[in-house]
CSV table of C-alpha atoms and ligand atoms in Angstrom, one decimal:
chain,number,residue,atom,x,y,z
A,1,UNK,CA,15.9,48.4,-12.9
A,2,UNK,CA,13.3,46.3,-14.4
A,3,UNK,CA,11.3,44.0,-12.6
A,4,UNK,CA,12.3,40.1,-13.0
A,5,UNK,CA,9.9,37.6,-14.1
A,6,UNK,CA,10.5,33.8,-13.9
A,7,UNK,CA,8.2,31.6,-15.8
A,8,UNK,CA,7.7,27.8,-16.2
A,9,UNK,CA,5.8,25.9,-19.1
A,10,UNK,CA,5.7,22.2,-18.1
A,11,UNK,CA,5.4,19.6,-21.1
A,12,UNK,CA,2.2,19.2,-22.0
A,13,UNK,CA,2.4,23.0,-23.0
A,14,UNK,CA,5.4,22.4,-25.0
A,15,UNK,CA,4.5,18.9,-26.7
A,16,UNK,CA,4.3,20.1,-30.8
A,17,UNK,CA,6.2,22.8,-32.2
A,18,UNK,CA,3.1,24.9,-33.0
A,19,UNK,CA,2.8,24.8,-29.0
A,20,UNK,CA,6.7,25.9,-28.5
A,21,UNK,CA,5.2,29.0,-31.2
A,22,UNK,CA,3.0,29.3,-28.8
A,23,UNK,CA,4.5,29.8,-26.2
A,24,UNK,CA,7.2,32.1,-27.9
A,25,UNK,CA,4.3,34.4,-29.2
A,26,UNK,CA,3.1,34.5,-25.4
A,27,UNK,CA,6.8,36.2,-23.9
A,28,UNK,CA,7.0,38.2,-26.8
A,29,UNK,CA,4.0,39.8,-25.7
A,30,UNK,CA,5.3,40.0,-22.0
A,31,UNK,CA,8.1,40.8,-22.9
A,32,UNK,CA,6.8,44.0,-24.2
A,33,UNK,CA,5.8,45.1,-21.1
A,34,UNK,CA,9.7,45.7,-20.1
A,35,UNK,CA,10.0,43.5,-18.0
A,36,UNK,CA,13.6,40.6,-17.7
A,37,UNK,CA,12.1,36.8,-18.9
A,38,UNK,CA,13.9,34.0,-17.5
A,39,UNK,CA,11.7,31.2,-18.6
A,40,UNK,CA,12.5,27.5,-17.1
A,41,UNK,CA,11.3,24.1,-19.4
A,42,UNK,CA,10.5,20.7,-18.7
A,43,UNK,CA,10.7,18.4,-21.7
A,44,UNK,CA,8.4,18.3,-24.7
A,45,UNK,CA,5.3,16.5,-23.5
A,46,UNK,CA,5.4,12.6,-22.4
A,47,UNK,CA,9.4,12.6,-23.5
A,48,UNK,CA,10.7,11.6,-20.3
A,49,UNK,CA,8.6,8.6,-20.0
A,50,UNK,CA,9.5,7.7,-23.6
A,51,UNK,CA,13.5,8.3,-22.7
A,52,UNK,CA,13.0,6.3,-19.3
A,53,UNK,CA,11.1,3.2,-21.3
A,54,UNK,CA,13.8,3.6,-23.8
A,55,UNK,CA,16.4,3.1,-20.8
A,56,UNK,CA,14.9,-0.1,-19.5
A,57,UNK,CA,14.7,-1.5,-23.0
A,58,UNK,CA,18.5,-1.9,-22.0
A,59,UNK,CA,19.0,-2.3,-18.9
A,60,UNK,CA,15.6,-3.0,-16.2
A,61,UNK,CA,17.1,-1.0,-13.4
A,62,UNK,CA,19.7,1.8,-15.3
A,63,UNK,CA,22.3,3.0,-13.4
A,64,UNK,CA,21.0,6.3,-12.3
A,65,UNK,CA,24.1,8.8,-13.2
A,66,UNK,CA,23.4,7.2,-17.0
A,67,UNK,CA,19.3,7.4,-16.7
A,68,UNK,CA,20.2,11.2,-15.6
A,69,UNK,CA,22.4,11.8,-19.1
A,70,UNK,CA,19.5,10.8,-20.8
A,71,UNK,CA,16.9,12.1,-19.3
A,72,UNK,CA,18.7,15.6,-18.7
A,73,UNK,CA,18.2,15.7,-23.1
A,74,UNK,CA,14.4,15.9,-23.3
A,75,UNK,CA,15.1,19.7,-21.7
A,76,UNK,CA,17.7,20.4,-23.7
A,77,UNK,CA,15.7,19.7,-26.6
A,78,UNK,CA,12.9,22.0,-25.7
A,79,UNK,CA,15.3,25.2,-24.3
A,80,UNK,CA,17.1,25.3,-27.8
A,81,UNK,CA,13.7,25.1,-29.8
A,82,UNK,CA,11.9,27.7,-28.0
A,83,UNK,CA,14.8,30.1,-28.5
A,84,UNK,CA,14.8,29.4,-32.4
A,85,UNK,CA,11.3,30.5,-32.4
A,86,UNK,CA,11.7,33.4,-30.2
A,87,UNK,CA,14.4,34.6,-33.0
A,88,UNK,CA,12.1,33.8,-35.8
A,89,UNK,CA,9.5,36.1,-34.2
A,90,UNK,CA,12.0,38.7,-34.0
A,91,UNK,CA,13.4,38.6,-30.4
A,92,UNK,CA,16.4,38.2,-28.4
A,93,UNK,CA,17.0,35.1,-26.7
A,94,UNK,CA,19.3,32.2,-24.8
A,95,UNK,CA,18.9,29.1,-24.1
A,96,UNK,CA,21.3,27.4,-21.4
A,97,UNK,CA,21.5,24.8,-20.0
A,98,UNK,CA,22.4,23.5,-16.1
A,99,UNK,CA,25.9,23.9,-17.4
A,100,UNK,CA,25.8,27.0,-18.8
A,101,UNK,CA,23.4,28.5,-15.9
A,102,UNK,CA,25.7,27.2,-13.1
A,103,UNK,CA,23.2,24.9,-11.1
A,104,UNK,CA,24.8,23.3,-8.8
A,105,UNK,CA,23.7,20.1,-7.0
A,106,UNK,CA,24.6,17.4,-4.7
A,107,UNK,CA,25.4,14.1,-6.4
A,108,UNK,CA,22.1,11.9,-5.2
A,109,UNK,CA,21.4,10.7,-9.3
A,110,UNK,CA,17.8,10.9,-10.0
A,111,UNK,CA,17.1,12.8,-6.6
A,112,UNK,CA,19.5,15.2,-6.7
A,113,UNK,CA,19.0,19.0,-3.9
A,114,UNK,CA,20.3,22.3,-5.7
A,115,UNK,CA,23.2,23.6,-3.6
A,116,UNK,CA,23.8,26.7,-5.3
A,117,UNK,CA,23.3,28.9,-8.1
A,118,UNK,CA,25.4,31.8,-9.6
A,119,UNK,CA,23.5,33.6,-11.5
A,120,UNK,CA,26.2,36.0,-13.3
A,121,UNK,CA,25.8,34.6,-16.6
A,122,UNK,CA,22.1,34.9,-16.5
A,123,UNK,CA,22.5,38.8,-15.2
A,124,UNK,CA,24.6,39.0,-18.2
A,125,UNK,CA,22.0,38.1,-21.1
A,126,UNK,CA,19.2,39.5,-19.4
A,127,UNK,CA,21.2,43.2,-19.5
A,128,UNK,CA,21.7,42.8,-23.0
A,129,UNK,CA,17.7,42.5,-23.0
A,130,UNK,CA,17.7,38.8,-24.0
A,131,UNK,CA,14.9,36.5,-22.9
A,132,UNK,CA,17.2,33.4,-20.8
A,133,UNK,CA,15.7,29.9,-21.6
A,134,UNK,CA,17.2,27.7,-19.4
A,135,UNK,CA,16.5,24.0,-18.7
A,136,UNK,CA,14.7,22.6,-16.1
A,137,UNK,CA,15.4,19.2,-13.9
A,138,UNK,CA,18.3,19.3,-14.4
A,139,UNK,CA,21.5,20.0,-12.4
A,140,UNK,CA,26.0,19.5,-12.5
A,141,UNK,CA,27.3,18.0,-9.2
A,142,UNK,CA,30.7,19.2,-8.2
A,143,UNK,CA,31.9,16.6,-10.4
A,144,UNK,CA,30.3,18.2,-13.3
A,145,UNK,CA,28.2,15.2,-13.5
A,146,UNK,CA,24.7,15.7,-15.0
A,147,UNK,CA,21.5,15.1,-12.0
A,148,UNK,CA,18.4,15.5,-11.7
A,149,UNK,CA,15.9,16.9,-9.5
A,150,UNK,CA,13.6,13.9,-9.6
A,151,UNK,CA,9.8,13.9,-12.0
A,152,UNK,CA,8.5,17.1,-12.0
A,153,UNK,CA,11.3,18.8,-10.6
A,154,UNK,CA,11.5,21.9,-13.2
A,155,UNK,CA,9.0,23.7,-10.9
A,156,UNK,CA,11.9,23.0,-8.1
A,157,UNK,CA,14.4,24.7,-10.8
A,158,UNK,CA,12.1,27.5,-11.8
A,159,UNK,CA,11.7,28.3,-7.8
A,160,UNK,CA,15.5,28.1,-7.0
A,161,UNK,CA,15.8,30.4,-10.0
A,162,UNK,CA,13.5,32.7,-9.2
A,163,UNK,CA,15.2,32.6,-5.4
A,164,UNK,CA,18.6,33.2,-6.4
A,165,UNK,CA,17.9,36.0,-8.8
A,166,UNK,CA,15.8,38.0,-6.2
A,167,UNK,CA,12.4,37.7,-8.9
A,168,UNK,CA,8.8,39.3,-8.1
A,169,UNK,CA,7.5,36.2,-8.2
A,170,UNK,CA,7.5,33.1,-10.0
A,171,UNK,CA,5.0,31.8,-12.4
A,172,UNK,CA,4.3,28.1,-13.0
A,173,UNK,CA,1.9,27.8,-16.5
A,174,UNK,CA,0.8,24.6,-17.0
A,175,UNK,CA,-2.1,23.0,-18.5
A,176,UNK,CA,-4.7,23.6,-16.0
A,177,UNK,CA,-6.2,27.0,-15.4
A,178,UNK,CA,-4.4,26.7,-11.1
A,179,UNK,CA,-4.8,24.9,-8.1
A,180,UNK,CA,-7.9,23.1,-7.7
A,181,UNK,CA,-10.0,21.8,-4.8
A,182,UNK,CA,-9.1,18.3,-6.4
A,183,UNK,CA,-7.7,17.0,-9.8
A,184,UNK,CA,-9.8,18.4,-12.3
A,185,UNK,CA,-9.3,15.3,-14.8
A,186,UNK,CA,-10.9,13.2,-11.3
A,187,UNK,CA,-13.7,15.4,-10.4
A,188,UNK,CA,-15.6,17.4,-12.8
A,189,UNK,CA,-16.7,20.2,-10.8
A,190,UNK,CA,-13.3,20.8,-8.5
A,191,UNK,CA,-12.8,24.7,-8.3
A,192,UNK,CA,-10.0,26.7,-9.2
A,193,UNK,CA,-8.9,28.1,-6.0
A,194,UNK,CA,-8.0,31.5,-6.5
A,195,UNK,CA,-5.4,31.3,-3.3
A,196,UNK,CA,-4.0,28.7,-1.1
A,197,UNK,CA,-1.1,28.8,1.6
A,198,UNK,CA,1.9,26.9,1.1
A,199,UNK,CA,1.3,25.1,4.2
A,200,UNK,CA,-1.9,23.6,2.4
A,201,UNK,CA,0.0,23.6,-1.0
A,202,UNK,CA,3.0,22.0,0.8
A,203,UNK,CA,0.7,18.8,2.1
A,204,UNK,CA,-1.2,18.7,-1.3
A,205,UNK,CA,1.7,18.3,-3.7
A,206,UNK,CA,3.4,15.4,-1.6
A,207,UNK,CA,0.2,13.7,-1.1
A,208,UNK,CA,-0.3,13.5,-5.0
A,209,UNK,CA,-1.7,16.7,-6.7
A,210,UNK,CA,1.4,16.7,-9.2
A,211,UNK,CA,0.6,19.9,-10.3
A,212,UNK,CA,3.6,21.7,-8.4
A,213,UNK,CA,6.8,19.8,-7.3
A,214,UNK,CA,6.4,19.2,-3.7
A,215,UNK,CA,10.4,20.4,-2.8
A,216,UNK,CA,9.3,23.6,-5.0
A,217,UNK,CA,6.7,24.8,-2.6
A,218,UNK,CA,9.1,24.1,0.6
A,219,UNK,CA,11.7,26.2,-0.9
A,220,UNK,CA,9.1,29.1,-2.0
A,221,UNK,CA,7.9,29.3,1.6
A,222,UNK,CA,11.6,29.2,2.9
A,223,UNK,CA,12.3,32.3,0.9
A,224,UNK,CA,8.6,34.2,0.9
A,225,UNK,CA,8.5,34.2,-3.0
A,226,UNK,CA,5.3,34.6,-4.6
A,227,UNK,CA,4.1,31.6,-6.8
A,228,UNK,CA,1.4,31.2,-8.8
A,229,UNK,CA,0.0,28.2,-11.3
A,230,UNK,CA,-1.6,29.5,-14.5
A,231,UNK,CA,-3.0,28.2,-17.9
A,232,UNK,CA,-0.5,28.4,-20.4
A,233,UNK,CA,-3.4,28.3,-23.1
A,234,UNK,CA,-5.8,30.8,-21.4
A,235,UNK,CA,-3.8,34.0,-20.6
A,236,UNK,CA,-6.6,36.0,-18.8
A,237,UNK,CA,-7.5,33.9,-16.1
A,238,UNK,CA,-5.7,34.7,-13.0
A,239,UNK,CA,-4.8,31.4,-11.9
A,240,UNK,CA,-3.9,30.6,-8.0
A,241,UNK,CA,-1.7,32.6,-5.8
A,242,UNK,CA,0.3,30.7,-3.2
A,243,UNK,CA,1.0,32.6,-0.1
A,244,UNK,CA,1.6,32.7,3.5
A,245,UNK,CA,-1.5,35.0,4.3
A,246,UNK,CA,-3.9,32.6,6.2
A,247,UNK,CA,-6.1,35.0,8.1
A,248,UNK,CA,-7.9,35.2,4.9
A,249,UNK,CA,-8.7,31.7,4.8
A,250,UNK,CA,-9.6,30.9,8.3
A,251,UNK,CA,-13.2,30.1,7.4
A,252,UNK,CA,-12.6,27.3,5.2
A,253,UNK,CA,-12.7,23.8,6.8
A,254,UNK,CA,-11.4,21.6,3.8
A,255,UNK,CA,-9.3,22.9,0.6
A,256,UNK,CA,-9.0,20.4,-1.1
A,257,UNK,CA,-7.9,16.5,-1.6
A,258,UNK,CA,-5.4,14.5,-3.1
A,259,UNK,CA,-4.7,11.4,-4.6
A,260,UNK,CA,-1.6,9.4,-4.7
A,261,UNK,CA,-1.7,6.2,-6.6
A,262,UNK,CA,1.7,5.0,-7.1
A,263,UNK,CA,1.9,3.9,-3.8
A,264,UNK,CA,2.9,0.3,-1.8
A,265,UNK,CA,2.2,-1.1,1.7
A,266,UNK,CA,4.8,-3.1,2.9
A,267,UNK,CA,4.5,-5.3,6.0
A,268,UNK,CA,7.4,-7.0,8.4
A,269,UNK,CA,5.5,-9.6,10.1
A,270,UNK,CA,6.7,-11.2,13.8
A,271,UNK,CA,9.1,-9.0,14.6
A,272,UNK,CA,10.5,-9.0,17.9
A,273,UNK,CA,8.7,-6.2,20.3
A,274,UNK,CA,11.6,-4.6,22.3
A,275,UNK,CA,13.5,-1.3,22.0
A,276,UNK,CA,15.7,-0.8,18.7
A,277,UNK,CA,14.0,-3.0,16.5
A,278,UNK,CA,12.1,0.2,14.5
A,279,UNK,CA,15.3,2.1,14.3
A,280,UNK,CA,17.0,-0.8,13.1
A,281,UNK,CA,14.5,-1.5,10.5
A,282,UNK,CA,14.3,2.0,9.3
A,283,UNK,CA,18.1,3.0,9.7
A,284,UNK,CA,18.6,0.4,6.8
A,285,UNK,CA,15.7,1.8,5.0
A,286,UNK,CA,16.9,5.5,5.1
A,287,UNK,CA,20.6,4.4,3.7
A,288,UNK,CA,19.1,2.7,1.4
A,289,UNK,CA,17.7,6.2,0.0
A,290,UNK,CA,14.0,5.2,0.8
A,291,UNK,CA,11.2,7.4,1.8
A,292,UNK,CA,9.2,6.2,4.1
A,293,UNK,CA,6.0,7.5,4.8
A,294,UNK,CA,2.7,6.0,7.1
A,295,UNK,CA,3.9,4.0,9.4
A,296,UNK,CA,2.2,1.4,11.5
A,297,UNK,CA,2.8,-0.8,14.2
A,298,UNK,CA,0.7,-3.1,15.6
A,299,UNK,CA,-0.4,-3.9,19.5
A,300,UNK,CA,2.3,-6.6,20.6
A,301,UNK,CA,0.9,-10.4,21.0
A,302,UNK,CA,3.6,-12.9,23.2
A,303,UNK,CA,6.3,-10.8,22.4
A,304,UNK,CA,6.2,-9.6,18.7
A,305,UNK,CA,4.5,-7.3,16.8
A,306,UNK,CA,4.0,-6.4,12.6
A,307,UNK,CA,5.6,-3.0,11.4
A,308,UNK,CA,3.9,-1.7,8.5
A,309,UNK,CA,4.5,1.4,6.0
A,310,UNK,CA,4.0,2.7,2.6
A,311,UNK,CA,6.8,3.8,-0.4
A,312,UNK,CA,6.1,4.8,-3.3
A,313,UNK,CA,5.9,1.8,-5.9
A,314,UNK,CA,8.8,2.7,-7.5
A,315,UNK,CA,10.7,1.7,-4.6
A,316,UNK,CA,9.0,-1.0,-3.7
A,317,UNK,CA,11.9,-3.4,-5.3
A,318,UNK,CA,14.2,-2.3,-2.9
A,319,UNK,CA,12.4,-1.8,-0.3
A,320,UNK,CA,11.7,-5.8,-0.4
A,321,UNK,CA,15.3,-6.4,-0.5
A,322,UNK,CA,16.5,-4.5,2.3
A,323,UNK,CA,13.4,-5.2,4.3
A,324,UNK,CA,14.5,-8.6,3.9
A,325,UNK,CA,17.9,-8.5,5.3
A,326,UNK,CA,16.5,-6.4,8.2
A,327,UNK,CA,13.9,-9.7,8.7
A,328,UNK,CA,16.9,-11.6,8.6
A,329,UNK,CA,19.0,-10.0,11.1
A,330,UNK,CA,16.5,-9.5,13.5
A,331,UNK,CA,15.3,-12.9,13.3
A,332,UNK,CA,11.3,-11.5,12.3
A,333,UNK,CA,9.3,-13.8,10.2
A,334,UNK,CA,8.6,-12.4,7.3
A,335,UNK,CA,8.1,-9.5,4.5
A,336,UNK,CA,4.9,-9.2,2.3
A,337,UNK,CA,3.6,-6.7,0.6
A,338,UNK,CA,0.6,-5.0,-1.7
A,339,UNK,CA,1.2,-3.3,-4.6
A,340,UNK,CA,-2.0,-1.2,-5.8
A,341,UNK,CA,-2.4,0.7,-2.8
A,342,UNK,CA,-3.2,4.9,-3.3
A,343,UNK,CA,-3.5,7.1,-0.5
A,344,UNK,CA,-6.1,9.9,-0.4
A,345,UNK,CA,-5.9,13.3,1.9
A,346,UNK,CA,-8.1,15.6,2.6
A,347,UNK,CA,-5.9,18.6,3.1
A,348,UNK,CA,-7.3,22.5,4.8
A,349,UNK,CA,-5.7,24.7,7.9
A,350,UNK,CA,-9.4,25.2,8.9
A,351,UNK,CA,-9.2,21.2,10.7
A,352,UNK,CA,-7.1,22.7,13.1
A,353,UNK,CA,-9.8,24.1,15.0
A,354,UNK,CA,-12.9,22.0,13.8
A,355,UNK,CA,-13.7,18.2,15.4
A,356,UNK,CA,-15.4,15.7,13.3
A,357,UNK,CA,-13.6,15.9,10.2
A,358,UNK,CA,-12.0,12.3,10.7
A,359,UNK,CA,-15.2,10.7,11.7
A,360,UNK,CA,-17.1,12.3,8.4
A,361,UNK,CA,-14.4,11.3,5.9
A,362,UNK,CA,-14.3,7.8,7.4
A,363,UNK,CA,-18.3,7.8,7.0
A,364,UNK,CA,-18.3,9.0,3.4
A,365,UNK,CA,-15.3,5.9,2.3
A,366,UNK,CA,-17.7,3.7,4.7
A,367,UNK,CA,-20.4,4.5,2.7
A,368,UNK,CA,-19.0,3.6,-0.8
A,369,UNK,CA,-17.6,0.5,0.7
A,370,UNK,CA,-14.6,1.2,0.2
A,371,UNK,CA,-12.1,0.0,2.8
A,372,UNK,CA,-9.2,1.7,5.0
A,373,UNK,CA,-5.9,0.1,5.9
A,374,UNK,CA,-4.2,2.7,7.1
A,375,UNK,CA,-4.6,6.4,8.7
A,376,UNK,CA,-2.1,9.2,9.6
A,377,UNK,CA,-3.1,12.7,10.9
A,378,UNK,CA,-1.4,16.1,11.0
A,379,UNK,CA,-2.5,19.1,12.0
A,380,UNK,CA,-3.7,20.1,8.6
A,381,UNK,CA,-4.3,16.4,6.9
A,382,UNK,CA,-5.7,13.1,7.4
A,383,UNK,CA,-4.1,10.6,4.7
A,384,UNK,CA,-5.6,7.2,4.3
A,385,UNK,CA,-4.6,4.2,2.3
A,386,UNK,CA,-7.0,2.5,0.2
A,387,UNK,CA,-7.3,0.1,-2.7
A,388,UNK,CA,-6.0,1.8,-6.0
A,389,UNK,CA,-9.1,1.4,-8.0
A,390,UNK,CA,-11.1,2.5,-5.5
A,391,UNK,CA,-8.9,5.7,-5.6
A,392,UNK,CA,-11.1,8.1,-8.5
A,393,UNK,CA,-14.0,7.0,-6.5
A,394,UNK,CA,-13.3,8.1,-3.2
A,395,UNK,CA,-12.1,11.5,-4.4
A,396,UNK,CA,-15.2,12.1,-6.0
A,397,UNK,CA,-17.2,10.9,-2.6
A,398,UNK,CA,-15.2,13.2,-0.4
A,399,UNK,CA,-15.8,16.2,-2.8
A,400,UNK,CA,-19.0,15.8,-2.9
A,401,UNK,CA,-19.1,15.1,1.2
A,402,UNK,CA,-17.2,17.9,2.0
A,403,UNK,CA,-19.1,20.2,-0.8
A,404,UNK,CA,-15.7,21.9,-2.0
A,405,UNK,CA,-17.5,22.6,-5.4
A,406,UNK,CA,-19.1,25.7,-3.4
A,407,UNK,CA,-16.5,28.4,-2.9
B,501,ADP,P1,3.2,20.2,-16.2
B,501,ADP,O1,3.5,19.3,-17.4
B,501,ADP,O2,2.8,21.6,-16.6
B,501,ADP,O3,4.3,20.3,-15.2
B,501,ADP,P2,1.8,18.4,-14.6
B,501,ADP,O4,1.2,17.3,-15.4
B,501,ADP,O5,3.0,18.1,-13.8
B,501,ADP,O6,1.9,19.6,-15.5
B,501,ADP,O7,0.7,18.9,-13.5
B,501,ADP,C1,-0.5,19.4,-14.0
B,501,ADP,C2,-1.6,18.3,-13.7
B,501,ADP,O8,-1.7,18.1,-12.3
B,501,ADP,C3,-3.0,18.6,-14.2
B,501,ADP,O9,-3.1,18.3,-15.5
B,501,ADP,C4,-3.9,17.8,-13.2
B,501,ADP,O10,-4.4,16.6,-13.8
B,501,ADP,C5,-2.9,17.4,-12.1
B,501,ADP,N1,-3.5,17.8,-10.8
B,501,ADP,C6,-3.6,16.9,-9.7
B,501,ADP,N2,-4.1,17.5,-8.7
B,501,ADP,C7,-4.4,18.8,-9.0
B,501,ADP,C8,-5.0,19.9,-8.4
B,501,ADP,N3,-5.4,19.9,-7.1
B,501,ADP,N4,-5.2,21.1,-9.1
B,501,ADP,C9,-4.8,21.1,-10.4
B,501,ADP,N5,-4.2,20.1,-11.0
B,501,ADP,C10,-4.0,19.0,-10.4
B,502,LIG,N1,10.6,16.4,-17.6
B,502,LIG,C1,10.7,16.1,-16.2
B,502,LIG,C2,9.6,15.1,-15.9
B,502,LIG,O1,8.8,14.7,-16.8
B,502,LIG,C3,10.7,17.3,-15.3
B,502,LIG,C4,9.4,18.1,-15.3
B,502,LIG,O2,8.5,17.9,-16.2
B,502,LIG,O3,9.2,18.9,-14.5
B,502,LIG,O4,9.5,14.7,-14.8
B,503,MG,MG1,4.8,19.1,-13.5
């Protein structure tokens, strides 16, 4: 049997047609090796901003089964082109899309978990030696409803694939040369790590470092698959390996750090101190579909206390209006909130066993005067929030601090 190779080219790698060429020239070359291609796309460059503007041109808050029709297109587009030019090179190929390759999701619009693949029609073109092009993002609920896996979800789709259909390994190619000690577009001399653990991976991507889908790397630890993030322009550089294997790594401290700058702090002042009132508060928040993420309360004073937390910004909207009703029912005083917040983490398995880490990163922000208003900790990370334009800034002082430019 031959080995199965799943690959994913995000948008930026797909944004002109000499780039889909590209591409197509690239897995005809791979393809040579004998080896079965299922390659998963996101859309052709910036289109799913341009579809999402488009939407609130119409309507400022879409309903989210439509936005997911139209978004679910920019995929579509790209699957169908890069099969045209894998024929006009001379190969075999398919494109398909969620449809057609049997992804199956729940029925959260815009949001949306993969429940289940069958992959028979896949096995089907790849015996008859065809490269399968299939789109990413996107899913069918039970309805047949087009989802989505929320932005940047066709690394989550080209993981799942590369689950269900038992694949060595799965291989993200993007436009960066892998996973770096920081955003290489923030600091100029961040390092291309040549492995990382999906433990450190995990906390990376959901504190900001876009480069893989945060629900992609869960799933790839789940099921032990080997992922790694390439250059889709550079073919000989190895890239990152993301792995369980930490024994390796013990030595380093810090891997890297992350910025998140779509972020909001929200604050429910005077609410009454006694048992229920967080769970009531956050109940209303969590069927409301909102993720919450640090969260603050403050010492009580005469019998009430201010619960604060941050969402990301694109929530923020309803977060006010439900946080509102909550102030309401438990007769609190009231909501206000910041907008340009961004929340920076320094993320490495090495904290675990070294003290002092807090006490230099709060030294370093200290020293570019740039305030905190919030800390959380794990094991592995310490995340605080910070004012968004100070954001680039304090990425650059913590690399610098923490000297992750030396391997
Ligand atoms: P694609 O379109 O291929 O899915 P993305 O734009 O989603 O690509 O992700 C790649 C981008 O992630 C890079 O261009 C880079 O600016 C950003 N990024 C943020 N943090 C990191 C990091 N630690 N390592 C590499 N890239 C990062
Ligand atoms: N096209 C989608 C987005 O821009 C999915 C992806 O790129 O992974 O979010
Ligand atoms: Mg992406």
């Amino acid at each position: 049997m031959r080995p199965l190779i799943v690959q994913k080219y995000g948008g930026s790698s797909l944004a002109t047609s000499d780039k889909i060429k590209n591409v197509a020239y690239r897995l005809m070359k791979e393809k040579e090796k004998d080896v079965d291609l299922v390659v998963v796309l996101s859309a052709m460059g910036k289109t799913t901003d341009t579809l999402i503007s488009l939407a609130q041109e119409i309507s400022p808050r879409p309903c989210k089964r439509e936005l997911d029709m139209l978004l679910s297109t920019g995929e579509q587009v790209s699957v169908s082109l890069l099969s045209m030019a894998i024929k006009e090179l001379g190969g075999q190929a398919i494109s398909l899309n969620a449809m057609q390759a049997n992804i199956l999701t729940d029925s959260f619009h815009s949001e949306s978990q993969i429940l289940d693949i069958d992959t028979q029609r896949i096995k089907t073109h790849l015996q008859e030696g065809k490269i399968v092009i299939i789109t990413g993002y996107q899913g069918l609920n039970k309805e047949k409803d087009i989802t989505t896996l929320g932005r940047g979800g066709s690394d989550l789709s080209a993981v799942a694939l590369a689950v269900a259909l038992k694949a060595q390994c799965c291989k993200i190619l993007t436009d960066v040369s892998g996973v770096y000690t920081a955003d290489p577009r923030i600091v100029s001399d961040a390092r291309c790590l040549k492995k990382i653990t999906y433990e450190e991976m995990l906390e990376l991507a959901s504190m900001g470092a876009k480069v893989l889908h945060a629900r992609s790397v869960e799933l790839a630890q789940r099921y032990d698959l080997e992922v790694y993030v390439k250059s889709s322009f550079d073919e000989q550089n190895a890239g990152t390996l993301i792995e369980k294997d930490v024994k390796k790594m013990e030595e380093i401290t810090i891997t890297g750090v992350a910025l998140n700058k779509n972020e909001a702090k929200v604050t429910l002042v005077g609410v009454p101190d006694r048992p229920g009132m967080a769970a009531e508060v956050f109940t209303c928040l969590a069927e409301a579909n909102i993720n919450i993420d640090i969260i603050i309360q403050n010492v009580s004073v005469e019998g009430f206390t201010d619960i604060s937390f941050t969402v990301k910004e694109e929530d923020l909207h309803v977060t006010i209006l439900v946080s509102k009703e909550a102030v309401r029912d438990l007769e609190a005083k009231e909501v206000i909130f910041k907008k340009n917040v961004s929340k920076l983490t320094l993320v490495g398995v090495g904290m675990r066993r070294h003290s002092g880490i807090a006490a230099k990163m709060f030294r370093c922000l200290a020293d570019k005067n740039i305030n905190i208003e919030m800390i959380s900790t794990s094991e592995i990370k310490i995340s605080c929030v910070i004012d968004q334009d100070k954001g680039d800034l304090a990425v650059q002082a913590l690399h610098k601090a923490f000297e992750l430019e030396k391997s």
